[in-house]
Amino acid sequence: MSIGLPVGVFFGVFVLAESGSWLGAAAAAFFLIPFCGIRMARRMSRAWPGANDLDSADRVAVVRATRRGEDIGDARLAPAVIDYSGALRTARERDRLLQWVVLLFAGLSVALALHDTLTGSTREAVVSWLWVAIFLVELIWWPREQAHIMSNAEQAERSARHVLRQNSLGE
C-alpha cells in the first residue's frame, strides 16, 4: 500500500490532466493501487526473503540503517542488514538491465511532447512535457540517488559485519 497508493494517485492525476475524465482517473487509480502495491511487495519478498522473519519494527530499523549507511548496533539485526544490502545490489543490477527501456520511452516521450505541442491542445502539451520531465528525473537524478543509497548500504553492511565479528569474539 505504501507504494501502490502514491503511484495510483499520481497516475490518476495524470489521466485526469490529460483527458479531463474523472472516471478515467478513478479507473487508473483503482487498477494501479493494488497492481503496483502487490508487484512491489512480491519483488521485495523475492529480493529479500529474510524480511519475512522480522517484525515490522525490526524491518523498518534494518531498512533505515541500511539506506542511511548507519550502524545497526544490534548483532541480532546485523545479518538482516547484510541480506538487505545484498537485495539492494541485486535490484540495482536488475534495474541496470532495463535502462535501455527507460531511454527508449524517454525518446518516445520527447517525440510525443513535440507532436502534442504542435498539434494538440495546451493541456495535452503540458502533460506530455511533464512526462519528459519525469523521464529526465529517472535518467539524471535517480542513478545518482541509487549510487548514494548503494554507498550507504555498503557502509551499513561493513558496520554489520563488524558488529558480528565483535559479537563472535565476545562470546
PDB file of C-alpha atoms in Angstrom:
ATOM      1  CA  MET A   1       0.000   0.000   0.000  1.00  0.00           C
ATOM      2  CA  SER A   2       2.884   2.381   0.704  1.00  0.00           C
ATOM      3  CA  ILE A   3       3.913   2.194  -2.964  1.00  0.00           C
ATOM      4  CA  GLY A   4       0.595   1.412  -4.633  1.00  0.00           C
ATOM      5  CA  LEU A   5      -1.344   4.363  -3.248  1.00  0.00           C
ATOM      6  CA  PRO A   6       1.055   7.125  -4.332  1.00  0.00           C
ATOM      7  CA  VAL A   7       1.569   5.515  -7.749  1.00  0.00           C
ATOM      8  CA  GLY A   8      -2.167   5.083  -8.289  1.00  0.00           C
ATOM      9  CA  VAL A   9      -2.955   8.642  -7.238  1.00  0.00           C
ATOM     10  CA  PHE A  10      -0.060  10.041  -9.290  1.00  0.00           C
ATOM     11  CA  PHE A  11      -1.141   8.317 -12.497  1.00  0.00           C
ATOM     12  CA  GLY A  12      -4.792   9.026 -11.782  1.00  0.00           C
ATOM     13  CA  VAL A  13      -3.953  12.732 -11.670  1.00  0.00           C
ATOM     14  CA  PHE A  14      -2.090  12.395 -14.972  1.00  0.00           C
ATOM     15  CA  VAL A  15      -5.086  10.706 -16.582  1.00  0.00           C
ATOM     16  CA  LEU A  16      -7.317  13.482 -15.257  1.00  0.00           C
ATOM     17  CA  ALA A  17      -4.949  16.174 -16.556  1.00  0.00           C
ATOM     18  CA  GLU A  18      -4.639  14.511 -19.979  1.00  0.00           C
ATOM     19  CA  SER A  19      -8.263  13.554 -20.562  1.00  0.00           C
ATOM     20  CA  GLY A  20     -10.245  15.638 -18.111  1.00  0.00           C
ATOM     21  CA  SER A  21     -12.101  12.455 -17.180  1.00  0.00           C
ATOM     22  CA  TRP A  22     -12.742  11.771 -13.508  1.00  0.00           C
ATOM     23  CA  LEU A  23     -13.915   8.283 -14.433  1.00  0.00           C
ATOM     24  CA  GLY A  24     -10.642   7.571 -16.272  1.00  0.00           C
ATOM     25  CA  ALA A  25      -8.631   8.925 -13.352  1.00  0.00           C
ATOM     26  CA  ALA A  26     -10.554   6.768 -10.889  1.00  0.00           C
ATOM     27  CA  ALA A  27     -10.129   3.704 -13.119  1.00  0.00           C
ATOM     28  CA  ALA A  28      -6.378   4.276 -13.403  1.00  0.00           C
ATOM     29  CA  ALA A  29      -6.029   4.695  -9.643  1.00  0.00           C
ATOM     30  CA  PHE A  30      -8.329   1.738  -8.943  1.00  0.00           C
ATOM     31  CA  PHE A  31      -6.210  -0.533 -11.161  1.00  0.00           C
ATOM     32  CA  LEU A  32      -2.735   0.778 -10.273  1.00  0.00           C
ATOM     33  CA  ILE A  33      -3.048   0.962  -6.477  1.00  0.00           C
ATOM     34  CA  PRO A  34      -3.328  -2.803  -5.952  1.00  0.00           C
ATOM     35  CA  PHE A  35      -1.233  -3.711  -9.019  1.00  0.00           C
ATOM     36  CA  CYS A  36       1.805  -1.643  -8.002  1.00  0.00           C
ATOM     37  CA  GLY A  37       1.430  -2.464  -4.324  1.00  0.00           C
ATOM     38  CA  ILE A  38       1.278  -6.213  -4.947  1.00  0.00           C
ATOM     39  CA  ARG A  39       4.048  -6.111  -7.553  1.00  0.00           C
ATOM     40  CA  MET A  40       6.423  -4.229  -5.250  1.00  0.00           C
ATOM     41  CA  ALA A  41       5.619  -6.483  -2.285  1.00  0.00           C
ATOM     42  CA  ARG A  42       6.321  -9.586  -4.400  1.00  0.00           C
ATOM     43  CA  ARG A  43       9.517  -8.088  -5.809  1.00  0.00           C
ATOM     44  CA  MET A  44      10.820  -7.253  -2.340  1.00  0.00           C
ATOM     45  CA  SER A  45       9.863 -10.637  -0.900  1.00  0.00           C
ATOM     46  CA  ARG A  46      11.827 -12.328  -3.690  1.00  0.00           C
ATOM     47  CA  ALA A  47      14.811  -9.991  -3.337  1.00  0.00           C
ATOM     48  CA  TRP A  48      14.854 -10.029   0.471  1.00  0.00           C
ATOM     49  CA  PRO A  49      13.146 -13.187   1.741  1.00  0.00           C
ATOM     50  CA  GLY A  50      14.628 -12.684   5.213  1.00  0.00           C
ATOM     51  CA  ALA A  51      12.301  -9.725   5.710  1.00  0.00           C
ATOM     52  CA  ASN A  52       9.504 -12.183   6.472  1.00  0.00           C
ATOM     53  CA  ASP A  53      11.436 -13.324   9.567  1.00  0.00           C
ATOM     54  CA  LEU A  54      11.434  -9.822  11.066  1.00  0.00           C
ATOM     55  CA  ASP A  55       8.639  -7.951  12.743  1.00  0.00           C
ATOM     56  CA  SER A  56       7.695  -4.619  11.205  1.00  0.00           C
ATOM     57  CA  ALA A  57       9.719  -2.507  13.676  1.00  0.00           C
ATOM     58  CA  ASP A  58      12.870  -4.552  13.020  1.00  0.00           C
ATOM     59  CA  ARG A  59      12.292  -4.403   9.261  1.00  0.00           C
ATOM     60  CA  VAL A  60      11.976  -0.621   9.424  1.00  0.00           C
ATOM     61  CA  ALA A  61      15.149  -0.380  11.555  1.00  0.00           C
ATOM     62  CA  VAL A  62      17.103  -2.533   9.098  1.00  0.00           C
ATOM     63  CA  VAL A  63      15.918  -0.616   6.035  1.00  0.00           C
ATOM     64  CA  ARG A  64      16.531   2.759   7.695  1.00  0.00           C
ATOM     65  CA  ALA A  65      20.036   1.854   8.885  1.00  0.00           C
ATOM     66  CA  THR A  66      20.993   0.309   5.556  1.00  0.00           C
ATOM     67  CA  ARG A  67      19.727   3.158   3.384  1.00  0.00           C
ATOM     68  CA  ARG A  68      21.300   5.755   5.659  1.00  0.00           C
ATOM     69  CA  GLY A  69      24.595   3.874   5.997  1.00  0.00           C
ATOM     70  CA  GLU A  70      24.278   3.676   9.762  1.00  0.00           C
ATOM     71  CA  ASP A  71      25.493   1.091  12.214  1.00  0.00           C
ATOM     72  CA  ILE A  72      22.549  -1.108  13.220  1.00  0.00           C
ATOM     73  CA  GLY A  73      24.179  -1.584  16.626  1.00  0.00           C
ATOM     74  CA  ASP A  74      22.306  -4.828  17.248  1.00  0.00           C
ATOM     75  CA  ALA A  75      24.020  -8.138  16.492  1.00  0.00           C
ATOM     76  CA  ARG A  76      20.612  -9.769  16.176  1.00  0.00           C
ATOM     77  CA  LEU A  77      19.732  -7.494  13.211  1.00  0.00           C
ATOM     78  CA  ALA A  78      23.204  -7.386  11.622  1.00  0.00           C
ATOM     79  CA  PRO A  79      22.538 -10.404   9.351  1.00  0.00           C
ATOM     80  CA  ALA A  80      19.358  -8.709   8.107  1.00  0.00           C
ATOM     81  CA  VAL A  81      21.356  -5.578   7.202  1.00  0.00           C
ATOM     82  CA  ILE A  82      23.763  -7.749   5.211  1.00  0.00           C
ATOM     83  CA  ASP A  83      20.869  -9.536   3.475  1.00  0.00           C
ATOM     84  CA  TYR A  84      19.032  -6.300   2.689  1.00  0.00           C
ATOM     85  CA  SER A  85      22.204  -4.721   1.336  1.00  0.00           C
ATOM     86  CA  GLY A  86      22.586  -7.720  -0.969  1.00  0.00           C
ATOM     87  CA  ALA A  87      18.959  -7.379  -2.050  1.00  0.00           C
ATOM     88  CA  LEU A  88      19.569  -3.730  -2.941  1.00  0.00           C
ATOM     89  CA  ARG A  89      22.604  -4.730  -5.031  1.00  0.00           C
ATOM     90  CA  THR A  90      20.592  -7.395  -6.833  1.00  0.00           C
ATOM     91  CA  ALA A  91      17.731  -4.986  -7.532  1.00  0.00           C
ATOM     92  CA  ARG A  92      20.135  -2.351  -8.850  1.00  0.00           C
ATOM     93  CA  GLU A  93      21.780  -4.820 -11.214  1.00  0.00           C
ATOM     94  CA  ARG A  94      18.393  -5.958 -12.483  1.00  0.00           C
ATOM     95  CA  ASP A  95      17.319  -2.339 -12.993  1.00  0.00           C
ATOM     96  CA  ARG A  96      20.500  -1.591 -14.957  1.00  0.00           C
ATOM     97  CA  LEU A  97      19.456  -4.199 -17.498  1.00  0.00           C
ATOM     98  CA  LEU A  98      16.255  -2.244 -18.115  1.00  0.00           C
ATOM     99  CA  GLN A  99      17.937   1.151 -18.539  1.00  0.00           C
ATOM    100  CA  TRP A 100      17.588   0.906 -22.309  1.00  0.00           C
ATOM    101  CA  VAL A 101      13.800   0.690 -21.873  1.00  0.00           C
ATOM    102  CA  VAL A 102      13.836   3.970 -19.965  1.00  0.00           C
ATOM    103  CA  LEU A 103      15.930   5.569 -22.715  1.00  0.00           C
ATOM    104  CA  LEU A 104      13.538   4.289 -25.380  1.00  0.00           C
ATOM    105  CA  PHE A 105      10.490   5.626 -23.557  1.00  0.00           C
ATOM    106  CA  ALA A 106      12.259   8.929 -22.867  1.00  0.00           C
ATOM    107  CA  GLY A 107      12.858   9.339 -26.586  1.00  0.00           C
ATOM    108  CA  LEU A 108       9.272   8.439 -27.358  1.00  0.00           C
ATOM    109  CA  SER A 109       8.011  10.893 -24.749  1.00  0.00           C
ATOM    110  CA  VAL A 110      10.040  13.718 -26.337  1.00  0.00           C
ATOM    111  CA  ALA A 111       8.591  12.851 -29.752  1.00  0.00           C
ATOM    112  CA  LEU A 112       5.071  12.765 -28.306  1.00  0.00           C
ATOM    113  CA  ALA A 113       5.602  16.063 -26.473  1.00  0.00           C
ATOM    114  CA  LEU A 114       6.788  17.723 -29.670  1.00  0.00           C
ATOM    115  CA  HIS A 115       3.798  16.304 -31.549  1.00  0.00           C
ATOM    116  CA  ASP A 116       1.359  17.437 -28.844  1.00  0.00           C
ATOM    117  CA  THR A 117       2.950  20.886 -28.748  1.00  0.00           C
ATOM    118  CA  LEU A 118       2.475  21.299 -32.494  1.00  0.00           C
ATOM    119  CA  THR A 119      -0.905  19.632 -32.977  1.00  0.00           C
ATOM    120  CA  GLY A 120      -2.587  19.076 -29.609  1.00  0.00           C
ATOM    121  CA  SER A 121      -4.259  21.174 -27.001  1.00  0.00           C
ATOM    122  CA  THR A 122      -2.306  23.126 -24.424  1.00  0.00           C
ATOM    123  CA  ARG A 123      -3.359  20.632 -21.770  1.00  0.00           C
ATOM    124  CA  GLU A 124      -2.002  17.701 -23.814  1.00  0.00           C
ATOM    125  CA  ALA A 125       1.267  19.535 -24.451  1.00  0.00           C
ATOM    126  CA  VAL A 126       1.740  20.370 -20.759  1.00  0.00           C
ATOM    127  CA  VAL A 127       1.086  16.787 -19.695  1.00  0.00           C
ATOM    128  CA  SER A 128       3.421  15.460 -22.389  1.00  0.00           C
ATOM    129  CA  TRP A 129       6.242  17.756 -21.285  1.00  0.00           C
ATOM    130  CA  LEU A 130       5.643  16.700 -17.678  1.00  0.00           C
ATOM    131  CA  TRP A 131       6.260  13.116 -18.846  1.00  0.00           C
ATOM    132  CA  VAL A 132       9.519  14.256 -20.406  1.00  0.00           C
ATOM    133  CA  ALA A 133      10.469  15.832 -17.066  1.00  0.00           C
ATOM    134  CA  ILE A 134       9.689  12.573 -15.267  1.00  0.00           C
ATOM    135  CA  PHE A 135      11.953  10.674 -17.636  1.00  0.00           C
ATOM    136  CA  LEU A 136      14.696  13.268 -17.132  1.00  0.00           C
ATOM    137  CA  VAL A 137      14.451  12.704 -13.392  1.00  0.00           C
ATOM    138  CA  GLU A 138      14.679   8.958 -13.992  1.00  0.00           C
ATOM    139  CA  LEU A 139      17.714   9.363 -16.242  1.00  0.00           C
ATOM    140  CA  ILE A 140      19.609  12.047 -14.304  1.00  0.00           C
ATOM    141  CA  TRP A 141      18.629  12.150 -10.642  1.00  0.00           C
ATOM    142  CA  TRP A 142      17.735   8.521  -9.913  1.00  0.00           C
ATOM    143  CA  PRO A 143      21.117   6.962 -10.888  1.00  0.00           C
ATOM    144  CA  ARG A 144      22.894   9.383  -8.537  1.00  0.00           C
ATOM    145  CA  GLU A 145      20.403   8.627  -5.783  1.00  0.00           C
ATOM    146  CA  GLN A 146      20.874   4.882  -6.326  1.00  0.00           C
ATOM    147  CA  ALA A 147      24.654   5.299  -6.123  1.00  0.00           C
ATOM    148  CA  HIS A 148      24.235   7.208  -2.861  1.00  0.00           C
ATOM    149  CA  ILE A 149      21.928   4.519  -1.421  1.00  0.00           C
ATOM    150  CA  MET A 150      24.339   1.783  -2.505  1.00  0.00           C
ATOM    151  CA  SER A 151      27.279   3.590  -0.917  1.00  0.00           C
ATOM    152  CA  ASN A 152      25.299   3.861   2.318  1.00  0.00           C
ATOM    153  CA  ALA A 153      24.281   0.195   2.091  1.00  0.00           C
ATOM    154  CA  GLU A 154      27.919  -0.841   1.710  1.00  0.00           C
ATOM    155  CA  GLN A 155      28.831   1.219   4.778  1.00  0.00           C
ATOM    156  CA  ALA A 156      25.976  -0.298   6.790  1.00  0.00           C
ATOM    157  CA  GLU A 157      26.996  -3.781   5.653  1.00  0.00           C
ATOM    158  CA  ARG A 158      30.594  -3.179   6.756  1.00  0.00           C
ATOM    159  CA  SER A 159      29.316  -1.978  10.130  1.00  0.00           C
ATOM    160  CA  ALA A 160      27.031  -5.003  10.457  1.00  0.00           C
ATOM    161  CA  ARG A 161      29.899  -7.371   9.671  1.00  0.00           C
ATOM    162  CA  HIS A 162      31.982  -5.564  12.290  1.00  0.00           C
ATOM    163  CA  VAL A 163      29.195  -5.979  14.867  1.00  0.00           C
ATOM    164  CA  LEU A 164      29.025  -9.697  14.057  1.00  0.00           C
ATOM    165  CA  ARG A 165      32.800 -10.071  14.394  1.00  0.00           C
ATOM    166  CA  GLN A 166      32.754  -8.201  17.703  1.00  0.00           C
ATOM    167  CA  ASN A 167      29.897 -10.368  18.908  1.00  0.00           C
ATOM    168  CA  SER A 168      31.621 -13.608  17.904  1.00  0.00           C
ATOM    169  CA  LEU A 169      34.863 -12.515  19.622  1.00  0.00           C
ATOM    170  CA  GLY A 170      32.995 -11.599  22.774  1.00  0.00           C
ATOM    171  CA  GLU A 171      31.315 -14.997  23.099  1.00  0.00           C
TER     172      GLU A 171
END
